[in-house]
Amino acid sequence: MTTLAQYLDAGAAKVPADLVIEHGTLANVDTGEFYPADVAVYQQRIVAVDNDVSAYVGPKTRHIDATGKTLVPGLIDGHIHVECSKLSMTRFAQLAVPHGTTSIVSGLDEYISVIGVKGLDEIFAEIKNLPLKVFWGLPYKTPYTIPKSTIAYNVTAADHEHYLPQENCYGVWETVKEAVATKDPDTLKALELAKRYHKPIFGCSPMTRGRDLNAFLMSGVHIDHESYSHEEFLEKARKGLRVVIRESSVTKFLAENVRALTEGPAGVARHISFCTDDVNARDVLAHGHLDHMVRLAIQAGVAPMTAIQMASLNGAEAYHVDDTVGSIAPGKDADILLVDRPGAFHVETVISKGQLVTENQQPVLTFTPPRRSAALQGQLKHPLLKPADFAYPVDTSAGTARVRTIHSVGPFVRKAKDVTLTIHDGQVQPDAAQDVAAVSVIERHGVNQNHARGFISGWSITHGAIATSAAPDDNNLVVAGVDLADMALAANTLIDCGGGQVVVDHGQVIALLKLPLAGIATDLTPQELAAKEIELKHAAEQLGSTLPDPLFYLSFLPITAIPDLAITDGGNVDYTQLTYFDPILKLSNS
């Protein structure tokens, strides 16, 4: 372990640097200026940023020539569910770090839902060996769902008593407005503990303004990553929140939110940082990660320096980690990017944790997943199912049923749509002609064997079935389709293989992605996973679905916080009322 005394000597050039970067142009995010500078690195930390670092050079010092390049701090993703990428931590690092993302903020909450907080020890051990920093926040509680769904481990105030004082816990993750508004005791205790230990509270309050926002801010929440309009975004910034622009694979909010800056007061820029929340491999491979957000912001009219600050220093300050990351300065961790020029922002070389990861867009570091313990191996703890298990029984043998469907009108918007369906042999029938499919959420953690049934619309599924065991926030088994036999086959295929995503048609599995890590992730390379994602998407399109990403939409169905309706293993949820609803509105015999 390098001691402070050694770092002091390295800063004074009494011991040679391991690495020097010379002849580049520094993007100094602390002062908002560009100027020529060299950088010296010793033992993963920056020890000098000057116009000449030759005094730091020794016989074994490595040189990187940055002529014509701009030196930019490593980028920070302020809110991401890594598990939603379906990549293991190692493979996610392999995907994101070459795009300049050297730090992320995450709750690792999808893992917690399956393997518990203690199970994260294995994940933390994996992260330690990666060129990627993970600033972990303990979820305010789990499950997030209201009413409460079933997961393998429930985070409570007792967990916050234990973990918040610890060095590797950087705050309270994704505190939703409703948990505060309902004065949930575990949530309030977690927030009180955060204040005691001076840990930031990460908020989640979509479409919250006025008195509702004022009440939410009384909780002490410091950061928020959910704004649906630039007016909402600006109000939150004006009221002191560190606001985060989200641009995920399915929720595109940058163009709207950045208007708070491009059409509003310049001072709002210091409140803004970036996050991707949920991304898939093929999207990052095609467009980039945070580097893509920087480019989008610049294209929207944000000055390059401002966009770089939003992707680095602003996030570091928001999450109280600017003592180690966020800028290129002596004493900071050596997370440094070489980009072609600020306005274009193409990342060419990445140094993270002092390691050269890519050079001139070519990989230098090898990413090898660790051996996995049995505890992390996916297992869906549920008996095999029959087609009849997916039927929706009613007391009337024939006639019609007026049914409330969960209608998808966007990736993060679901509304009620009432339709009339046929009853046959005492079962309400899905109806492809009316764009109504059956949906089930099945408890997979071996706790209670819950099986909730309902109906969805807006999917255009005309035959077959799809299923996923990667389904935040509880990662139960979600199955949708218009053929009950195909729904059973889809569910049983995932139970047999320990988790994944599948498309079934006419009794045949036509696409399958196995997710052996907790039933939600894989050690496939990003390229291999992207190919599987494309295969699944095309297979779902063969069933008639016209959604941009049917498996992603399916995985989000149990997230109750997405307005207005959801379905969990506990039942159909009306989140506007924070209660379950019966999808059968009326039965008729004729």
Coordinates of C-alpha atoms in Angstrom, one line a residue:
M1 CA 0.0 0.0 0.0
T2 CA 1.3 3.4 -1.0
T3 CA 1.6 5.7 2.1
L4 CA 0.8 9.3 2.3
A5 CA 4.5 10.0 2.8
Q6 CA 5.3 8.3 -0.5
Y7 CA 2.7 10.4 -2.3
L8 CA 4.2 13.6 -0.7
D9 CA 7.6 12.6 -2.1
A10 CA 6.1 11.8 -5.5
G11 CA 4.4 15.2 -5.6
A12 CA 7.7 16.8 -4.8
A13 CA 9.4 14.9 -7.7
K14 CA 11.6 13.0 -5.2
V15 CA 10.5 9.7 -6.6
P16 CA 9.8 9.2 -10.3
A17 CA 6.4 9.0 -11.8
D18 CA 5.0 5.8 -13.3
L19 CA 3.5 7.6 -16.2
V20 CA 3.6 11.0 -17.8
I21 CA 1.3 12.5 -20.4
E22 CA 3.0 15.2 -22.4
H23 CA 2.1 17.9 -24.9
G24 CA -1.6 17.8 -24.4
T25 CA -4.3 20.5 -23.9
L26 CA -5.8 20.3 -20.4
A27 CA -9.6 20.7 -20.0
N28 CA -9.4 22.3 -16.5
V29 CA -13.0 21.8 -15.3
D30 CA -12.2 23.5 -12.0
T31 CA -11.5 26.9 -13.7
G32 CA -13.3 26.3 -17.0
E33 CA -10.4 26.8 -19.3
F34 CA -8.2 25.0 -21.8
Y35 CA -4.5 25.4 -21.9
P36 CA -1.3 23.3 -22.6
A37 CA -0.3 21.0 -19.7
D38 CA 1.6 17.8 -18.9
V39 CA 0.4 15.3 -16.3
A40 CA 2.5 13.0 -14.1
V41 CA 1.0 9.9 -12.4
Y42 CA 2.3 7.8 -9.5
Q43 CA 0.6 4.8 -8.1
Q44 CA -2.8 5.5 -9.5
R45 CA -2.8 9.2 -8.5
I46 CA -2.0 12.4 -10.3
V47 CA 1.0 14.0 -8.7
A48 CA 1.7 16.9 -11.1
V49 CA -0.2 19.0 -13.6
D50 CA 2.3 21.6 -15.1
N51 CA 3.6 23.0 -18.3
D52 CA 6.7 20.7 -17.9
V53 CA 6.8 17.5 -15.8
S54 CA 10.3 16.4 -16.9
A55 CA 11.4 16.5 -13.3
Y56 CA 9.1 13.6 -12.6
V57 CA 10.5 11.4 -15.2
G58 CA 12.7 8.4 -14.2
P59 CA 14.3 5.6 -16.3
K60 CA 11.1 3.4 -16.0
T61 CA 8.5 6.2 -16.5
R62 CA 6.1 5.5 -19.3
H63 CA 5.5 8.3 -21.8
I64 CA 2.2 9.1 -23.6
D65 CA 2.4 11.7 -26.3
A66 CA -0.8 13.8 -26.2
T67 CA 0.1 16.1 -29.0
G68 CA -3.1 17.4 -30.6
K69 CA -5.3 15.8 -27.9
T70 CA -7.3 17.2 -25.1
L71 CA -6.9 15.8 -21.6
V72 CA -10.3 15.3 -19.9
P73 CA -11.3 13.9 -16.5
G74 CA -12.8 10.4 -16.5
L75 CA -16.5 10.6 -16.9
I76 CA -19.0 9.8 -14.0
D77 CA -22.4 8.1 -14.5
G78 CA -24.4 9.5 -11.6
H79 CA -27.1 6.8 -11.6
I80 CA -27.0 3.4 -13.2
H81 CA -28.5 0.0 -12.6
V82 CA -25.6 -2.0 -14.1
E83 CA -27.6 -5.2 -13.8
C84 CA -30.2 -3.9 -16.3
S85 CA -27.5 -4.1 -19.0
K86 CA -27.6 -7.8 -18.2
L87 CA -23.7 -7.7 -18.2
S88 CA -21.6 -8.8 -15.2
M89 CA -19.6 -6.0 -13.6
T90 CA -16.5 -7.2 -15.5
R91 CA -18.2 -7.2 -18.9
F92 CA -19.9 -3.8 -18.2
A93 CA -16.5 -2.3 -17.4
Q94 CA -15.3 -3.8 -20.7
L95 CA -18.2 -2.1 -22.4
A96 CA -18.2 1.4 -20.8
V97 CA -14.7 2.2 -19.7
P98 CA -13.4 2.5 -23.3
H99 CA -16.0 5.2 -23.9
G100 CA -14.5 7.2 -21.0
T101 CA -16.7 6.2 -18.1
T102 CA -14.3 5.6 -15.3
S103 CA -16.8 6.0 -12.3
I104 CA -20.4 5.1 -11.7
V105 CA -22.9 5.6 -8.9
S106 CA -25.0 2.5 -8.3
G107 CA -27.1 0.8 -5.7
L108 CA -26.4 -2.7 -7.1
D109 CA -30.0 -3.1 -6.0
E110 CA -31.0 -5.7 -8.6
Y111 CA -28.3 -8.0 -7.2
I112 CA -29.7 -7.3 -3.7
S113 CA -33.2 -8.4 -4.7
V114 CA -31.8 -11.8 -5.5
I115 CA -28.7 -12.4 -3.3
G116 CA -29.1 -9.9 -0.5
V117 CA -26.7 -7.2 0.7
K118 CA -24.3 -9.7 2.1
G119 CA -24.1 -11.3 -1.3
L120 CA -22.6 -8.1 -2.6
D121 CA -19.3 -9.0 -1.0
E122 CA -18.6 -11.1 -4.1
I123 CA -19.6 -8.2 -6.4
F124 CA -17.4 -5.8 -4.5
A125 CA -14.4 -8.2 -4.8
E126 CA -15.0 -8.3 -8.5
I127 CA -15.2 -4.5 -8.7
K128 CA -11.9 -4.1 -6.8
N129 CA -10.0 -5.6 -9.7
L130 CA -11.6 -3.6 -12.4
P131 CA -10.6 -0.2 -13.9
L132 CA -13.9 1.2 -12.9
K133 CA -14.9 2.8 -9.7
V134 CA -18.3 2.1 -8.2
F135 CA -19.6 4.6 -5.6
W136 CA -22.3 2.5 -3.9
G137 CA -25.4 3.8 -2.2
L138 CA -27.5 1.5 -0.1
P139 CA -31.1 1.5 -1.3
Y140 CA -33.4 3.5 1.0
K141 CA -35.3 0.2 1.4
T142 CA -36.2 -2.8 -0.7
P143 CA -38.5 -3.7 -2.3
Y144 CA -39.2 -0.3 -3.9
T145 CA -42.7 -1.4 -5.0
I146 CA -45.8 0.0 -3.3
P147 CA -47.6 -2.2 -2.4
K148 CA -44.7 -4.4 -1.5
S149 CA -43.7 -7.2 -3.9
T150 CA -41.6 -10.2 -3.0
I151 CA -37.8 -10.3 -3.3
A152 CA -35.2 -12.5 -1.6
Y153 CA -34.0 -9.7 0.8
N154 CA -35.7 -6.7 2.2
V155 CA -33.4 -3.7 3.1
T156 CA -34.6 -2.0 6.3
A157 CA -33.4 0.7 8.6
A158 CA -31.3 -1.8 10.4
D159 CA -29.2 -2.2 7.3
H160 CA -28.6 1.5 7.1
E161 CA -27.5 1.5 10.8
H162 CA -24.9 -1.1 9.8
Y163 CA -23.8 0.2 6.3
L164 CA -24.1 3.9 6.2
P165 CA -21.1 4.5 8.6
Q166 CA -18.9 2.4 6.4
E167 CA -16.4 3.9 4.1
N168 CA -17.6 2.1 1.0
C169 CA -21.2 3.4 1.3
Y170 CA -21.6 6.8 -0.3
G171 CA -25.2 7.6 0.4
V172 CA -28.9 6.5 0.3
W173 CA -29.8 5.2 -3.2
E174 CA -32.9 6.1 -5.2
T175 CA -35.2 7.5 -2.5
V176 CA -38.6 7.6 -4.2
K177 CA -41.0 10.5 -3.4
E178 CA -43.9 8.2 -2.4
A179 CA -41.9 6.5 0.3
V180 CA -41.2 9.9 1.8
A181 CA -44.8 11.2 1.3
T182 CA -46.3 8.2 3.0
K183 CA -43.8 8.6 5.9
D184 CA -42.6 5.0 5.6
P185 CA -40.8 4.4 8.9
D186 CA -37.8 2.5 7.5
T187 CA -37.3 5.2 4.8
L188 CA -37.5 8.1 7.4
K189 CA -35.0 6.3 9.6
A190 CA -32.6 5.8 6.7
L191 CA -32.8 9.5 5.8
E192 CA -32.1 10.5 9.4
L193 CA -29.1 8.2 9.5
A194 CA -27.8 9.7 6.3
K195 CA -27.9 13.2 7.8
R196 CA -26.2 12.0 10.9
Y197 CA -23.3 10.5 8.9
H198 CA -23.3 13.4 6.3
K199 CA -24.0 11.0 3.4
P200 CA -26.0 12.4 0.4
I201 CA -29.5 11.2 -0.3
F202 CA -30.2 10.3 -3.9
G203 CA -33.7 11.1 -4.9
C204 CA -36.3 9.9 -7.5
S205 CA -39.2 12.2 -7.9
P206 CA -40.6 12.2 -11.5
M207 CA -43.2 14.9 -12.3
T208 CA -42.9 16.4 -8.9
R209 CA -43.3 20.2 -8.6
G210 CA -44.7 22.9 -6.3
R211 CA -45.7 21.9 -2.8
D212 CA -45.1 18.2 -3.5
L213 CA -41.5 19.1 -4.4
N214 CA -41.1 21.3 -1.3
A215 CA -42.3 18.5 0.9
F216 CA -39.9 16.0 -0.8
L217 CA -37.0 18.4 -0.3
M218 CA -37.7 18.5 3.5
S219 CA -36.4 15.0 3.6
G220 CA -32.9 16.2 2.9
V221 CA -32.7 14.7 -0.6
H222 CA -29.7 16.2 -2.4
I223 CA -29.8 14.7 -5.9
D224 CA -32.6 13.8 -8.3
H225 CA -32.3 12.0 -11.7
E226 CA -36.0 12.0 -12.8
S227 CA -37.5 15.0 -14.6
Y228 CA -39.9 14.7 -17.4
S229 CA -39.8 18.3 -18.5
H230 CA -37.3 21.1 -18.6
E231 CA -39.6 23.3 -16.5
E232 CA -39.6 20.6 -13.8
F233 CA -35.9 20.2 -14.1
L234 CA -35.3 24.0 -13.7
E235 CA -37.6 24.2 -10.7
K236 CA -35.7 21.4 -9.0
A237 CA -32.3 23.2 -9.7
R238 CA -33.7 26.5 -8.5
K239 CA -34.7 24.8 -5.2
G240 CA -31.1 23.5 -4.7
L241 CA -31.3 20.0 -6.0
R242 CA -28.3 18.6 -8.0
V243 CA -30.3 17.6 -11.0
V244 CA -29.2 14.7 -13.2
I245 CA -30.1 14.4 -16.9
R246 CA -31.0 10.8 -17.8
E247 CA -30.4 9.4 -21.3
S248 CA -31.0 5.6 -21.1
S249 CA -31.4 3.1 -23.9
V250 CA -35.2 3.5 -23.8
T251 CA -35.8 6.8 -21.9
K252 CA -34.4 9.8 -23.9
F253 CA -34.6 12.9 -21.7
L254 CA -31.5 14.8 -22.6
A255 CA -33.0 16.9 -25.4
E256 CA -35.9 18.0 -23.2
N257 CA -34.0 18.5 -19.9
V258 CA -31.0 20.4 -21.4
R259 CA -33.5 23.1 -22.4
A260 CA -33.3 24.2 -18.8
L261 CA -29.8 25.4 -19.6
T262 CA -29.9 26.3 -23.3
E263 CA -33.1 28.3 -22.8
G264 CA -32.7 29.2 -19.1
P265 CA -30.2 30.8 -16.7
A266 CA -26.5 29.9 -17.3
G267 CA -26.0 29.3 -13.6
V268 CA -28.1 26.1 -13.8
A269 CA -25.2 24.4 -15.5
R270 CA -23.4 23.9 -12.2
H271 CA -26.3 21.9 -10.9
I272 CA -26.4 19.5 -13.8
S273 CA -24.7 16.1 -14.2
F274 CA -25.4 13.0 -16.4
C275 CA -26.6 9.5 -15.9
T276 CA -27.7 6.6 -18.2
D277 CA -29.8 4.7 -15.6
D278 CA -30.5 1.6 -17.8
V279 CA -28.5 0.8 -20.9
N280 CA -28.1 -2.2 -23.2
A281 CA -25.0 -3.4 -24.8
R282 CA -26.0 -2.9 -28.4
D283 CA -26.9 0.7 -27.7
V284 CA -23.6 1.5 -26.1
L285 CA -21.7 -0.3 -28.8
A286 CA -23.5 1.7 -31.5
H287 CA -23.6 5.2 -29.9
G288 CA -21.4 5.3 -26.8
H289 CA -22.0 5.8 -23.2
L290 CA -21.5 9.1 -21.3
D291 CA -19.3 10.3 -24.2
H292 CA -22.5 10.0 -26.3
M293 CA -24.3 12.3 -23.7
V294 CA -21.5 14.8 -24.0
R295 CA -21.8 14.9 -27.7
L296 CA -25.6 15.2 -27.5
A297 CA -25.3 18.1 -25.1
I298 CA -22.8 19.9 -27.4
Q299 CA -25.1 19.4 -30.4
A300 CA -28.0 20.9 -28.4
G301 CA -26.0 24.1 -27.9
V302 CA -24.1 23.5 -24.6
A303 CA -20.5 24.8 -24.7
P304 CA -17.9 21.9 -24.8
M305 CA -16.4 22.9 -21.4
T306 CA -19.8 23.0 -19.8
A307 CA -20.7 19.6 -21.2
I308 CA -17.4 18.2 -19.9
Q309 CA -18.0 19.7 -16.5
M310 CA -21.5 18.1 -16.4
A311 CA -20.0 14.7 -17.2
S312 CA -17.2 14.9 -14.6
L313 CA -16.8 17.6 -11.9
N314 CA -20.5 18.3 -11.4
G315 CA -21.3 14.7 -10.7
A316 CA -18.3 14.3 -8.4
E317 CA -19.4 17.3 -6.3
A318 CA -23.1 16.2 -6.3
Y319 CA -22.2 12.8 -4.8
H320 CA -19.5 14.2 -2.5
V321 CA -16.6 12.3 -4.2
D322 CA -14.8 15.3 -5.7
D323 CA -11.9 14.7 -3.3
T324 CA -10.9 11.8 -5.5
V325 CA -12.5 12.1 -8.9
G326 CA -14.0 14.7 -11.2
S327 CA -10.9 16.7 -12.3
I328 CA -7.3 16.4 -13.4
A329 CA -5.4 17.8 -10.5
P330 CA -2.6 16.7 -8.0
G331 CA -4.0 14.4 -5.4
K332 CA -6.9 13.1 -7.6
D333 CA -7.2 9.6 -8.9
A334 CA -5.6 9.1 -12.3
D335 CA -8.7 8.9 -14.4
I336 CA -7.8 10.7 -17.6
L337 CA -9.1 10.6 -21.1
L338 CA -7.4 11.7 -24.3
V339 CA -10.1 13.0 -26.7
D340 CA -9.6 14.3 -30.3
R341 CA -11.0 17.8 -29.6
P342 CA -13.6 19.1 -27.1
G343 CA -16.3 19.9 -29.7
A344 CA -16.2 16.5 -31.3
F345 CA -15.5 14.5 -28.1
H346 CA -14.3 11.2 -29.5
V347 CA -12.5 9.3 -26.7
E348 CA -9.2 7.8 -28.1
T349 CA -7.2 6.8 -25.0
V350 CA -8.5 5.9 -21.5
I351 CA -6.5 5.8 -18.3
S352 CA -8.5 4.6 -15.3
K353 CA -7.1 4.0 -11.8
G354 CA -3.7 4.8 -13.3
Q355 CA -4.0 1.9 -15.8
L356 CA -3.9 2.3 -19.5
V357 CA -7.2 0.7 -20.6
T358 CA -7.3 1.7 -24.3
E359 CA -4.8 3.6 -26.5
N360 CA -5.7 5.2 -29.8
Q361 CA -9.1 3.3 -29.5
Q362 CA -7.4 0.0 -29.2
P363 CA -7.8 -2.3 -26.2
V364 CA -4.7 -2.6 -23.9
L365 CA -6.2 -4.2 -20.8
T366 CA -7.8 -7.7 -20.8
F367 CA -11.1 -8.2 -19.1
T368 CA -11.5 -11.6 -17.5
P369 CA -14.5 -12.4 -15.3
P370 CA -13.7 -14.1 -12.0
R371 CA -14.8 -17.6 -11.0
R372 CA -18.3 -17.5 -9.8
S373 CA -19.5 -19.0 -6.5
A374 CA -22.6 -21.2 -6.3
A375 CA -24.4 -18.5 -4.5
L376 CA -24.3 -16.2 -7.6
Q377 CA -25.6 -18.9 -10.0
G378 CA -29.1 -18.2 -11.2
Q379 CA -31.9 -20.3 -9.9
L380 CA -35.6 -19.7 -10.3
K381 CA -37.1 -21.4 -7.3
H382 CA -40.5 -22.3 -8.7
P383 CA -42.0 -25.6 -10.0
L384 CA -42.6 -26.0 -13.7
L385 CA -45.9 -24.5 -14.9
K386 CA -48.8 -25.7 -17.0
P387 CA -50.7 -23.7 -19.6
A388 CA -53.8 -23.6 -17.3
D389 CA -51.6 -21.8 -14.7
F390 CA -51.6 -18.7 -17.0
A391 CA -55.4 -18.6 -17.5
Y392 CA -57.5 -15.8 -15.9
P393 CA -60.5 -17.7 -14.3
V394 CA -63.8 -16.0 -13.5
D395 CA -67.1 -17.2 -12.0
T396 CA -68.9 -16.9 -15.4
S397 CA -68.5 -19.8 -17.8
A398 CA -69.3 -17.8 -20.9
G399 CA -70.0 -14.2 -21.9
T400 CA -67.8 -11.1 -21.8
A401 CA -65.6 -9.3 -19.3
R402 CA -64.9 -5.6 -19.2
V403 CA -61.2 -5.6 -18.4
R404 CA -58.7 -2.9 -17.4
T405 CA -55.5 -3.4 -19.3
I406 CA -52.0 -2.0 -18.6
H407 CA -51.5 0.0 -21.7
S408 CA -48.0 0.9 -22.7
V409 CA -47.8 4.4 -24.4
G410 CA -44.0 4.7 -23.9
P411 CA -41.2 3.0 -22.1
F412 CA -41.8 4.9 -18.9
V413 CA -45.6 5.7 -19.2
R414 CA -48.4 3.2 -18.8
K415 CA -52.1 4.1 -18.7
A416 CA -55.4 2.3 -18.2
K417 CA -57.2 1.1 -21.2
D418 CA -60.5 -0.6 -20.8
V419 CA -61.6 -3.3 -23.3
T420 CA -64.2 -6.0 -23.5
L421 CA -62.9 -9.6 -23.8
T422 CA -64.6 -12.9 -24.4
I423 CA -65.1 -15.5 -21.6
H424 CA -64.7 -19.1 -22.7
D425 CA -64.9 -22.1 -20.3
G426 CA -64.7 -19.7 -17.4
Q427 CA -61.6 -18.0 -18.5
V428 CA -61.1 -14.5 -19.8
Q429 CA -59.4 -14.8 -23.2
P430 CA -56.6 -12.5 -24.5
D431 CA -57.5 -10.9 -27.8
A432 CA -54.8 -10.2 -30.4
A433 CA -57.4 -8.4 -32.6
Q434 CA -57.8 -5.9 -29.9
D435 CA -54.1 -5.8 -29.1
V436 CA -54.6 -7.4 -25.7
A437 CA -52.2 -10.0 -24.3
A438 CA -52.1 -11.9 -21.1
V439 CA -49.4 -11.2 -18.5
S440 CA -48.2 -13.1 -15.4
V441 CA -45.6 -12.2 -12.7
I442 CA -44.4 -15.2 -10.8
E443 CA -42.4 -15.1 -7.6
R444 CA -39.1 -16.8 -8.2
H445 CA -37.2 -16.4 -5.0
G446 CA -38.8 -19.4 -3.2
V447 CA -40.6 -17.3 -0.7
N448 CA -44.3 -17.6 -1.3
Q449 CA -45.0 -18.9 -4.9
N450 CA -47.2 -15.9 -5.8
H451 CA -48.6 -15.8 -9.3
A452 CA -50.3 -12.6 -10.4
R453 CA -52.3 -12.4 -13.6
G454 CA -53.5 -9.5 -15.7
F455 CA -53.7 -8.0 -19.2
I456 CA -51.5 -5.7 -21.3
S457 CA -52.1 -3.7 -24.4
G458 CA -50.1 -1.6 -26.8
W459 CA -47.7 -4.4 -27.7
S460 CA -49.3 -5.7 -31.0
I461 CA -48.5 -9.3 -30.1
T462 CA -50.5 -11.6 -32.3
H463 CA -49.1 -15.0 -31.4
G464 CA -46.6 -16.7 -29.1
A465 CA -45.1 -15.5 -25.8
I466 CA -42.1 -13.7 -24.3
A467 CA -40.6 -14.0 -20.8
T468 CA -37.8 -12.5 -18.6
S469 CA -36.3 -13.1 -15.2
A470 CA -34.3 -9.9 -15.4
A471 CA -37.1 -7.5 -14.3
P472 CA -36.3 -4.7 -11.9
D473 CA -37.1 -3.9 -9.2
D474 CA -37.8 -7.4 -7.8
N475 CA -36.5 -9.6 -10.6
N476 CA -39.4 -12.0 -10.5
L477 CA -40.4 -14.0 -13.6
V478 CA -42.5 -12.0 -16.1
V479 CA -44.4 -13.7 -18.9
A480 CA -46.6 -12.2 -21.6
G481 CA -48.4 -13.6 -24.6
V482 CA -51.6 -14.6 -26.3
D483 CA -51.1 -18.4 -26.3
L484 CA -51.1 -20.0 -22.8
A485 CA -49.1 -23.1 -23.9
D486 CA -46.4 -20.8 -25.3
M487 CA -46.5 -18.8 -22.0
A488 CA -45.9 -22.0 -20.1
L489 CA -43.1 -23.1 -22.4
A490 CA -41.4 -19.7 -22.0
A491 CA -41.6 -19.7 -18.2
N492 CA -40.4 -23.3 -18.0
T493 CA -37.5 -22.7 -20.3
L494 CA -36.2 -20.0 -18.0
I495 CA -36.9 -22.1 -14.9
D496 CA -34.8 -24.9 -16.4
C497 CA -31.9 -22.8 -17.4
G498 CA -31.7 -20.7 -14.2
G499 CA -32.9 -17.4 -15.7
G500 CA -32.8 -15.3 -18.8
Q501 CA -35.0 -13.9 -21.6
V502 CA -36.9 -16.0 -24.2
V503 CA -39.2 -15.7 -27.1
V504 CA -41.5 -18.7 -27.9
D505 CA -43.8 -19.2 -30.9
H506 CA -46.1 -22.2 -31.8
G507 CA -44.4 -24.4 -29.2
Q508 CA -40.9 -23.6 -30.2
V509 CA -38.2 -21.6 -28.5
I510 CA -37.1 -19.2 -31.3
A511 CA -34.7 -17.0 -29.2
L512 CA -33.1 -17.6 -25.8
L513 CA -30.6 -15.6 -23.7
K514 CA -29.4 -17.4 -20.6
L515 CA -28.6 -15.2 -17.6
P516 CA -26.8 -17.5 -15.2
L517 CA -25.6 -14.8 -12.7
A518 CA -28.4 -14.5 -10.2
G519 CA -30.8 -15.0 -13.1
I520 CA -30.2 -11.4 -14.2
A521 CA -26.7 -11.1 -15.7
T522 CA -24.1 -12.9 -17.9
D523 CA -20.4 -13.1 -18.5
L524 CA -20.9 -13.0 -22.3
T525 CA -18.8 -10.3 -23.9
P526 CA -20.7 -7.1 -24.8
Q527 CA -20.5 -8.0 -28.5
E528 CA -22.0 -11.5 -27.8
L529 CA -24.7 -10.1 -25.6
A530 CA -25.6 -7.4 -28.2
A531 CA -26.0 -10.1 -30.8
K532 CA -28.4 -12.0 -28.5
E533 CA -30.3 -8.8 -27.8
I534 CA -30.8 -8.3 -31.5
E535 CA -31.9 -11.9 -31.9
L536 CA -34.5 -11.5 -29.1
K537 CA -35.8 -8.2 -30.6
H538 CA -36.2 -9.7 -34.1
A539 CA -37.9 -12.8 -32.6
A540 CA -40.4 -10.6 -30.6
E541 CA -41.1 -8.7 -33.8
Q542 CA -42.0 -12.1 -35.4
L543 CA -44.8 -12.3 -32.8
G544 CA -46.1 -9.0 -34.2
S545 CA -44.7 -6.6 -31.5
T546 CA -43.9 -3.1 -32.7
L547 CA -42.4 -1.8 -29.6
P548 CA -38.8 -0.5 -29.8
D549 CA -37.5 -3.1 -27.4
P550 CA -40.2 -5.6 -26.2
L551 CA -38.0 -7.4 -23.7
F552 CA -36.9 -4.2 -22.1
Y553 CA -40.6 -3.0 -21.8
L554 CA -41.5 -6.4 -20.4
S555 CA -38.8 -6.2 -17.8
F556 CA -40.1 -2.8 -16.6
L557 CA -43.7 -3.9 -16.1
P558 CA -43.2 -4.7 -12.4
I559 CA -41.7 -1.2 -11.7
T560 CA -44.6 0.4 -9.8
A561 CA -43.1 3.9 -9.9
I562 CA -43.6 4.1 -13.6
P563 CA -46.9 6.0 -14.0
D564 CA -49.6 4.9 -13.7
L565 CA -50.1 1.1 -13.7
A566 CA -47.8 -1.9 -13.1
I567 CA -48.0 -5.6 -12.2
T568 CA -46.0 -7.4 -9.6
D569 CA -46.2 -10.8 -8.0
G570 CA -48.7 -9.3 -5.6
G571 CA -51.1 -8.2 -8.2
N572 CA -52.1 -5.4 -10.6
V573 CA -51.0 -2.0 -9.2
D574 CA -52.5 1.5 -9.6
Y575 CA -49.6 3.6 -8.4
T576 CA -51.7 6.8 -8.5
Q577 CA -53.6 5.2 -5.5
L578 CA -50.7 3.1 -4.2
T579 CA -52.9 0.1 -4.1
Y580 CA -53.8 -3.1 -6.1
F581 CA -56.7 -3.0 -8.5
D582 CA -58.9 -5.8 -10.0
P583 CA -58.5 -5.9 -13.8
I584 CA -62.0 -7.4 -14.1
L585 CA -64.3 -4.4 -14.0
K586 CA -67.6 -6.2 -15.0
L587 CA -68.8 -9.6 -16.0
S588 CA -71.7 -10.2 -18.4
N589 CA -73.4 -13.5 -19.3
S590 CA -74.1 -12.4 -22.8

